[in-house]
Amino acid sequence: GAVVSQHPSWVICKSGTSVKIECRSLDFQATTMFWYRQFPKQSLMLMATSNEGSKATYEQGVEKDKFLINHASLTLSTLTVTSAHPEDSSFYICSANPSGGRPVSDTQYFGPGTRLTVL
Amino acid sequence: AQKITQTQPGMFVQEKEAVTLDCTYDTSDPSYGLFWYKQPSSGEMIFLIYQGSYDQQNATEGRYSLNFQKARKSANLVISASQLGDSAMYFCATATQGGSEKLVFGKGTKLTVNP
């Protein structure tokens, strides 16, 4: 299947600092990527849809100024958690669809995730 | 709005036996897809199987099969001949076909395979 990478795989930072997480599609192009957040023992919650060359679409309740998304190329999307606080500690996972979005039967492939701990 | 319900927080199965993980869905979309993902303790999400709402036959992928009952809005995952490596969290998800492809996940079922 298609390969999606994330970097870093884990990060520990101090409260108030910003953290950047990269999501790359290694063997395909993706005009659309998705960012999810998963708290311990809970399900994945979609945070935003990252669109290449345009602004990201955020889900209701997700602060766009806190979670900055940049989809600068067809293979890279970045999520920056600005002024991170302990409540932002979570598992962040990205996904991408090799078809670029259609049809839906081309399934989404997920990155390995990034575990963020804010002290 | 789409919704996925997984009513089994945890399931246990003996090695080599079959197990069914339940999933019901609610959607107003006429065309949609149903997915199952496996999440081991390492955290990665592994795609297992896909069923389209207009597919006539139930999807199968190796030891995985999807028991799709459209009238009942259920999409149960059947794992045959369970292996110890099958122990993981399993998530059912749905997405609008031809739409934005956003996945909506259920709460998951933790499967434990006993030797």
mmCIF file of C-alpha atoms in Angstrom:
data_model
loop_
_atom_site.group_PDB
_atom_site.id
_atom_site.type_symbol
_atom_site.label_atom_id
_atom_site.label_comp_id
_atom_site.label_asym_id
_atom_site.label_seq_id
_atom_site.Cartn_x
_atom_site.Cartn_y
_atom_site.Cartn_z
ATOM 1 C CA GLY A 1 0.000 0.000 0.000
ATOM 2 C CA ALA A 2 0.824 3.665 -0.113
ATOM 3 C CA VAL A 3 3.309 4.974 2.439
ATOM 4 C CA VAL A 4 2.821 8.015 4.618
ATOM 5 C CA SER A 5 5.503 9.184 7.018
ATOM 6 C CA GLN A 6 5.396 11.539 9.956
ATOM 7 C CA HIS A 7 8.156 13.360 11.726
ATOM 8 C CA PRO A 8 8.882 13.438 14.553
ATOM 9 C CA SER A 9 7.428 10.247 15.958
ATOM 10 C CA TRP A 10 7.421 11.743 19.416
ATOM 11 C CA VAL A 11 8.211 15.123 20.920
ATOM 12 C CA ILE A 12 8.365 16.592 24.396
ATOM 13 C CA CYS A 13 8.239 20.338 24.748
ATOM 14 C CA LYS A 14 7.774 23.029 27.358
ATOM 15 C CA SER A 15 4.517 24.861 27.761
ATOM 16 C CA GLY A 16 4.355 27.940 25.560
ATOM 17 C CA THR A 17 6.587 26.666 22.796
ATOM 18 C CA SER A 18 5.531 25.756 19.270
ATOM 19 C CA VAL A 19 5.889 22.337 17.723
ATOM 20 C CA LYS A 20 5.863 21.456 14.033
ATOM 21 C CA ILE A 21 4.792 18.025 12.799
ATOM 22 C CA GLU A 22 5.418 16.934 9.224
ATOM 23 C CA CYS A 23 3.334 14.531 7.178
ATOM 24 C CA ARG A 24 4.736 13.219 3.910
ATOM 25 C CA SER A 25 3.336 10.966 1.240
ATOM 26 C CA LEU A 26 6.377 9.023 0.099
ATOM 27 C CA ASP A 27 5.267 7.288 -3.062
ATOM 28 C CA PHE A 28 2.255 9.243 -4.233
ATOM 29 C CA GLN A 29 0.909 12.753 -4.526
ATOM 30 C CA ALA A 30 -1.910 13.947 -2.335
ATOM 31 C CA THR A 31 -3.843 17.123 -2.940
ATOM 32 C CA THR A 32 -5.681 16.476 0.298
ATOM 33 C CA MET A 33 -4.352 15.325 3.635
ATOM 34 C CA PHE A 34 -6.148 14.989 6.930
ATOM 35 C CA TRP A 35 -5.034 15.660 10.491
ATOM 36 C CA TYR A 36 -6.517 13.710 13.377
ATOM 37 C CA ARG A 37 -6.019 13.843 17.111
ATOM 38 C CA GLN A 38 -6.400 10.898 19.437
ATOM 39 C CA PHE A 39 -6.487 11.123 23.212
ATOM 40 C CA PRO A 40 -5.608 8.020 25.260
ATOM 41 C CA LYS A 41 -8.136 5.225 24.907
ATOM 42 C CA GLN A 42 -10.311 7.314 22.657
ATOM 43 C CA SER A 43 -11.117 7.367 18.984
ATOM 44 C CA LEU A 44 -9.610 9.522 16.264
ATOM 45 C CA MET A 45 -11.130 12.942 15.879
ATOM 46 C CA LEU A 46 -10.667 14.855 12.651
ATOM 47 C CA MET A 47 -9.095 18.240 13.264
ATOM 48 C CA ALA A 48 -8.744 19.630 9.769
ATOM 49 C CA THR A 49 -8.486 18.921 6.084
ATOM 50 C CA SER A 50 -5.291 20.142 4.506
ATOM 51 C CA ASN A 51 -5.609 21.297 0.916
ATOM 52 C CA GLU A 52 -2.582 21.783 -1.306
ATOM 53 C CA GLY A 53 -2.221 25.383 -2.354
ATOM 54 C CA SER A 54 -5.151 26.666 -0.340
ATOM 55 C CA LYS A 55 -6.303 27.178 3.215
ATOM 56 C CA ALA A 56 -7.072 24.252 5.444
ATOM 57 C CA THR A 57 -10.622 23.455 6.430
ATOM 58 C CA TYR A 58 -11.013 23.137 10.182
ATOM 59 C CA GLU A 59 -13.593 21.108 12.034
ATOM 60 C CA GLN A 60 -15.923 22.807 14.430
ATOM 61 C CA GLY A 61 -14.260 23.569 17.733
ATOM 62 C CA VAL A 62 -10.688 23.404 16.418
ATOM 63 C CA GLU A 63 -8.781 26.668 16.807
ATOM 64 C CA LYS A 64 -7.229 27.537 13.477
ATOM 65 C CA ASP A 65 -4.843 30.021 15.044
ATOM 66 C CA LYS A 66 -3.545 27.411 17.434
ATOM 67 C CA PHE A 67 -3.208 24.555 14.965
ATOM 68 C CA LEU A 68 -1.588 26.016 11.866
ATOM 69 C CA ILE A 69 -1.654 23.842 8.782
ATOM 70 C CA ASN A 70 0.458 24.369 5.695
ATOM 71 C CA HIS A 71 0.157 22.144 2.628
ATOM 72 C CA ALA A 72 2.951 23.596 0.535
ATOM 73 C CA SER A 73 3.437 20.720 -1.890
ATOM 74 C CA LEU A 74 1.674 17.626 -3.153
ATOM 75 C CA THR A 75 3.684 15.446 -0.792
ATOM 76 C CA LEU A 76 3.996 17.502 2.392
ATOM 77 C CA SER A 77 1.616 18.919 4.953
ATOM 78 C CA THR A 78 2.707 20.411 8.261
ATOM 79 C CA LEU A 79 0.802 20.926 11.477
ATOM 80 C CA THR A 80 2.187 23.500 13.896
ATOM 81 C CA VAL A 81 0.859 23.540 17.429
ATOM 82 C CA THR A 82 1.456 27.094 18.564
ATOM 83 C CA SER A 83 1.960 28.044 22.193
ATOM 84 C CA ALA A 84 1.429 24.476 23.265
ATOM 85 C CA HIS A 85 -0.073 23.699 26.652
ATOM 86 C CA PRO A 86 -0.384 20.431 28.579
ATOM 87 C CA GLU A 87 -3.943 19.946 27.347
ATOM 88 C CA ASP A 88 -2.553 19.763 23.798
ATOM 89 C CA SER A 89 -0.688 16.590 24.720
ATOM 90 C CA SER A 90 -2.068 13.936 22.420
ATOM 91 C CA PHE A 91 -1.367 11.562 19.555
ATOM 92 C CA TYR A 92 -1.527 13.370 16.228
ATOM 93 C CA ILE A 93 -2.021 11.312 13.071
ATOM 94 C CA CYS A 94 -2.161 12.385 9.458
ATOM 95 C CA SER A 95 -3.627 10.564 6.504
ATOM 96 C CA ALA A 96 -3.672 10.936 2.747
ATOM 97 C CA ASN A 97 -5.581 9.474 -0.167
ATOM 98 C CA PRO A 98 -3.474 8.454 -3.177
ATOM 99 C CA SER A 99 -6.246 9.304 -5.569
ATOM 100 C CA GLY A 100 -6.195 12.888 -4.400
ATOM 101 C CA GLY A 101 -9.678 12.569 -3.033
ATOM 102 C CA ARG A 102 -11.816 10.540 -5.440
ATOM 103 C CA PRO A 103 -13.280 8.003 -5.477
ATOM 104 C CA VAL A 104 -13.639 7.145 -1.822
ATOM 105 C CA SER A 105 -12.850 3.504 -2.421
ATOM 106 C CA ASP A 106 -9.220 4.605 -2.726
ATOM 107 C CA THR A 107 -8.702 4.373 0.951
ATOM 108 C CA GLN A 108 -6.859 6.759 3.183
ATOM 109 C CA TYR A 109 -3.447 5.699 4.392
ATOM 110 C CA PHE A 110 -2.232 6.861 7.743
ATOM 111 C CA GLY A 111 1.109 8.013 8.992
ATOM 112 C CA PRO A 112 2.602 6.335 12.060
ATOM 113 C CA GLY A 113 1.550 9.221 14.293
ATOM 114 C CA THR A 114 3.324 11.746 16.493
ATOM 115 C CA ARG A 115 3.036 11.606 20.246
ATOM 116 C CA LEU A 116 3.198 15.098 21.702
ATOM 117 C CA THR A 117 3.807 15.682 25.380
ATOM 118 C CA VAL A 118 3.696 19.234 26.674
ATOM 119 C CA LEU A 119 5.239 19.742 30.096
ATOM 120 C CA ALA B 1 -24.244 13.870 9.922
ATOM 121 C CA GLN B 2 -22.546 10.515 9.935
ATOM 122 C CA LYS B 3 -22.196 8.354 13.008
ATOM 123 C CA ILE B 4 -20.505 5.053 13.757
ATOM 124 C CA THR B 5 -21.427 2.931 16.756
ATOM 125 C CA GLN B 6 -19.218 0.163 18.090
ATOM 126 C CA THR B 7 -20.918 -1.338 21.122
ATOM 127 C CA GLN B 8 -18.167 -3.728 22.191
ATOM 128 C CA PRO B 9 -15.447 -1.938 24.187
ATOM 129 C CA GLY B 10 -13.527 -5.198 24.468
ATOM 130 C CA MET B 11 -13.618 -8.664 22.970
ATOM 131 C CA PHE B 12 -11.722 -11.846 23.751
ATOM 132 C CA VAL B 13 -11.119 -14.749 21.407
ATOM 133 C CA GLN B 14 -9.086 -17.918 21.488
ATOM 134 C CA GLU B 15 -6.291 -18.291 19.005
ATOM 135 C CA LYS B 16 -7.420 -19.944 15.748
ATOM 136 C CA GLU B 17 -11.071 -19.154 16.368
ATOM 137 C CA ALA B 18 -13.189 -16.649 14.457
ATOM 138 C CA VAL B 19 -14.473 -13.411 15.969
ATOM 139 C CA THR B 20 -17.016 -10.806 14.887
ATOM 140 C CA LEU B 21 -16.618 -7.139 15.744
ATOM 141 C CA ASP B 22 -19.830 -5.166 15.541
ATOM 142 C CA CYS B 23 -20.335 -1.870 13.758
ATOM 143 C CA THR B 24 -23.525 0.014 12.979
ATOM 144 C CA TYR B 25 -23.673 3.264 11.110
ATOM 145 C CA ASP B 26 -26.003 6.143 10.496
ATOM 146 C CA THR B 27 -25.779 8.342 7.467
ATOM 147 C CA SER B 28 -28.097 10.289 5.234
ATOM 148 C CA ASP B 29 -25.732 10.050 2.278
ATOM 149 C CA PRO B 30 -27.015 7.858 -0.562
ATOM 150 C CA SER B 31 -23.502 6.769 -1.424
ATOM 151 C CA TYR B 32 -20.900 6.006 1.209
ATOM 152 C CA GLY B 33 -17.995 3.800 2.109
ATOM 153 C CA LEU B 34 -17.324 1.734 5.196
ATOM 154 C CA PHE B 35 -13.824 0.998 6.454
ATOM 155 C CA TRP B 36 -12.139 -1.040 9.129
ATOM 156 C CA TYR B 37 -8.764 -0.087 10.558
ATOM 157 C CA LYS B 38 -6.530 -1.887 13.046
ATOM 158 C CA GLN B 39 -4.470 0.064 15.561
ATOM 159 C CA PRO B 40 -1.843 -1.932 17.452
ATOM 160 C CA SER B 41 -0.220 -0.565 20.588
ATOM 161 C CA SER B 42 2.395 1.185 18.434
ATOM 162 C CA GLY B 43 -0.342 3.585 17.312
ATOM 163 C CA GLU B 44 -0.235 3.229 13.542
ATOM 164 C CA MET B 45 -3.546 2.881 11.732
ATOM 165 C CA ILE B 46 -3.582 -0.115 9.415
ATOM 166 C CA PHE B 47 -6.232 -0.327 6.716
ATOM 167 C CA LEU B 48 -7.972 -3.704 6.689
ATOM 168 C CA ILE B 49 -11.016 -3.676 4.450
ATOM 169 C CA TYR B 50 -13.441 -1.450 2.544
ATOM 170 C CA GLN B 51 -17.110 -1.832 1.565
ATOM 171 C CA GLY B 52 -18.942 0.517 -0.777
ATOM 172 C CA SER B 53 -22.610 1.111 -0.172
ATOM 173 C CA TYR B 54 -23.521 -0.079 -3.657
ATOM 174 C CA ASP B 55 -21.275 -3.129 -3.645
ATOM 175 C CA GLN B 56 -23.384 -6.226 -4.156
ATOM 176 C CA GLN B 57 -20.980 -8.615 -2.514
ATOM 177 C CA ASN B 58 -19.454 -8.518 0.928
ATOM 178 C CA ALA B 59 -15.828 -7.461 0.886
ATOM 179 C CA THR B 60 -13.119 -9.952 1.778
ATOM 180 C CA GLU B 61 -9.380 -9.478 2.310
ATOM 181 C CA GLY B 62 -7.558 -12.601 3.383
ATOM 182 C CA ARG B 63 -8.717 -13.497 6.890
ATOM 183 C CA TYR B 64 -10.909 -10.403 7.062
ATOM 184 C CA SER B 65 -14.433 -10.225 5.753
ATOM 185 C CA LEU B 66 -17.073 -7.580 6.136
ATOM 186 C CA ASN B 67 -20.628 -8.680 6.834
ATOM 187 C CA PHE B 68 -22.538 -5.828 5.203
ATOM 188 C CA GLN B 69 -26.248 -5.643 5.933
ATOM 189 C CA LYS B 70 -27.450 -2.430 4.373
ATOM 190 C CA ALA B 71 -31.032 -2.592 5.605
ATOM 191 C CA ARG B 72 -29.814 -2.985 9.153
ATOM 192 C CA LYS B 73 -27.042 -0.431 8.639
ATOM 193 C CA SER B 74 -24.442 -2.789 9.970
ATOM 194 C CA ALA B 75 -20.921 -3.524 8.759
ATOM 195 C CA ASN B 76 -19.468 -6.135 11.060
ATOM 196 C CA LEU B 77 -15.874 -7.279 10.700
ATOM 197 C CA VAL B 78 -15.221 -11.009 10.814
ATOM 198 C CA ILE B 79 -11.698 -12.200 11.526
ATOM 199 C CA SER B 80 -11.183 -15.869 10.842
ATOM 200 C CA ALA B 81 -8.489 -18.045 12.398
ATOM 201 C CA SER B 82 -7.421 -15.425 14.938
ATOM 202 C CA GLN B 83 -3.722 -14.968 15.574
ATOM 203 C CA LEU B 84 -1.937 -13.512 18.584
ATOM 204 C CA GLY B 85 -0.851 -10.612 16.389
ATOM 205 C CA ASP B 86 -4.480 -9.677 15.850
ATOM 206 C CA SER B 87 -4.633 -8.266 19.375
ATOM 207 C CA ALA B 88 -5.227 -4.553 18.851
ATOM 208 C CA MET B 89 -7.837 -1.819 18.723
ATOM 209 C CA TYR B 90 -10.196 -2.029 15.776
ATOM 210 C CA PHE B 91 -11.990 0.991 14.418
ATOM 211 C CA CYS B 92 -14.935 1.103 12.049
ATOM 212 C CA ALA B 93 -15.270 4.256 9.969
ATOM 213 C CA THR B 94 -17.399 5.752 7.245
ATOM 214 C CA ALA B 95 -16.941 8.418 4.607
ATOM 215 C CA THR B 96 -19.168 10.009 2.049
ATOM 216 C CA GLN B 97 -18.569 8.588 -1.402
ATOM 217 C CA GLY B 98 -17.661 11.286 -3.826
ATOM 218 C CA GLY B 99 -17.579 13.836 -1.054
ATOM 219 C CA SER B 100 -14.766 15.213 1.027
ATOM 220 C CA GLU B 101 -13.603 11.755 2.090
ATOM 221 C CA LYS B 102 -13.509 12.759 5.739
ATOM 222 C CA LEU B 103 -13.509 9.654 7.857
ATOM 223 C CA VAL B 104 -15.809 9.429 10.858
ATOM 224 C CA PHE B 105 -14.652 6.812 13.336
ATOM 225 C CA GLY B 106 -16.383 4.744 15.972
ATOM 226 C CA LYS B 107 -14.997 4.461 19.499
ATOM 227 C CA GLY B 108 -13.257 1.222 18.706
ATOM 228 C CA THR B 109 -13.144 -2.315 20.058
ATOM 229 C CA LYS B 110 -10.140 -3.739 21.843
ATOM 230 C CA LEU B 111 -9.564 -7.298 20.696
ATOM 231 C CA THR B 112 -7.475 -9.657 22.770
ATOM 232 C CA VAL B 113 -6.452 -12.999 21.307
ATOM 233 C CA ASN B 114 -5.640 -15.595 23.939
ATOM 234 C CA PRO B 115 -3.202 -18.446 23.315
#
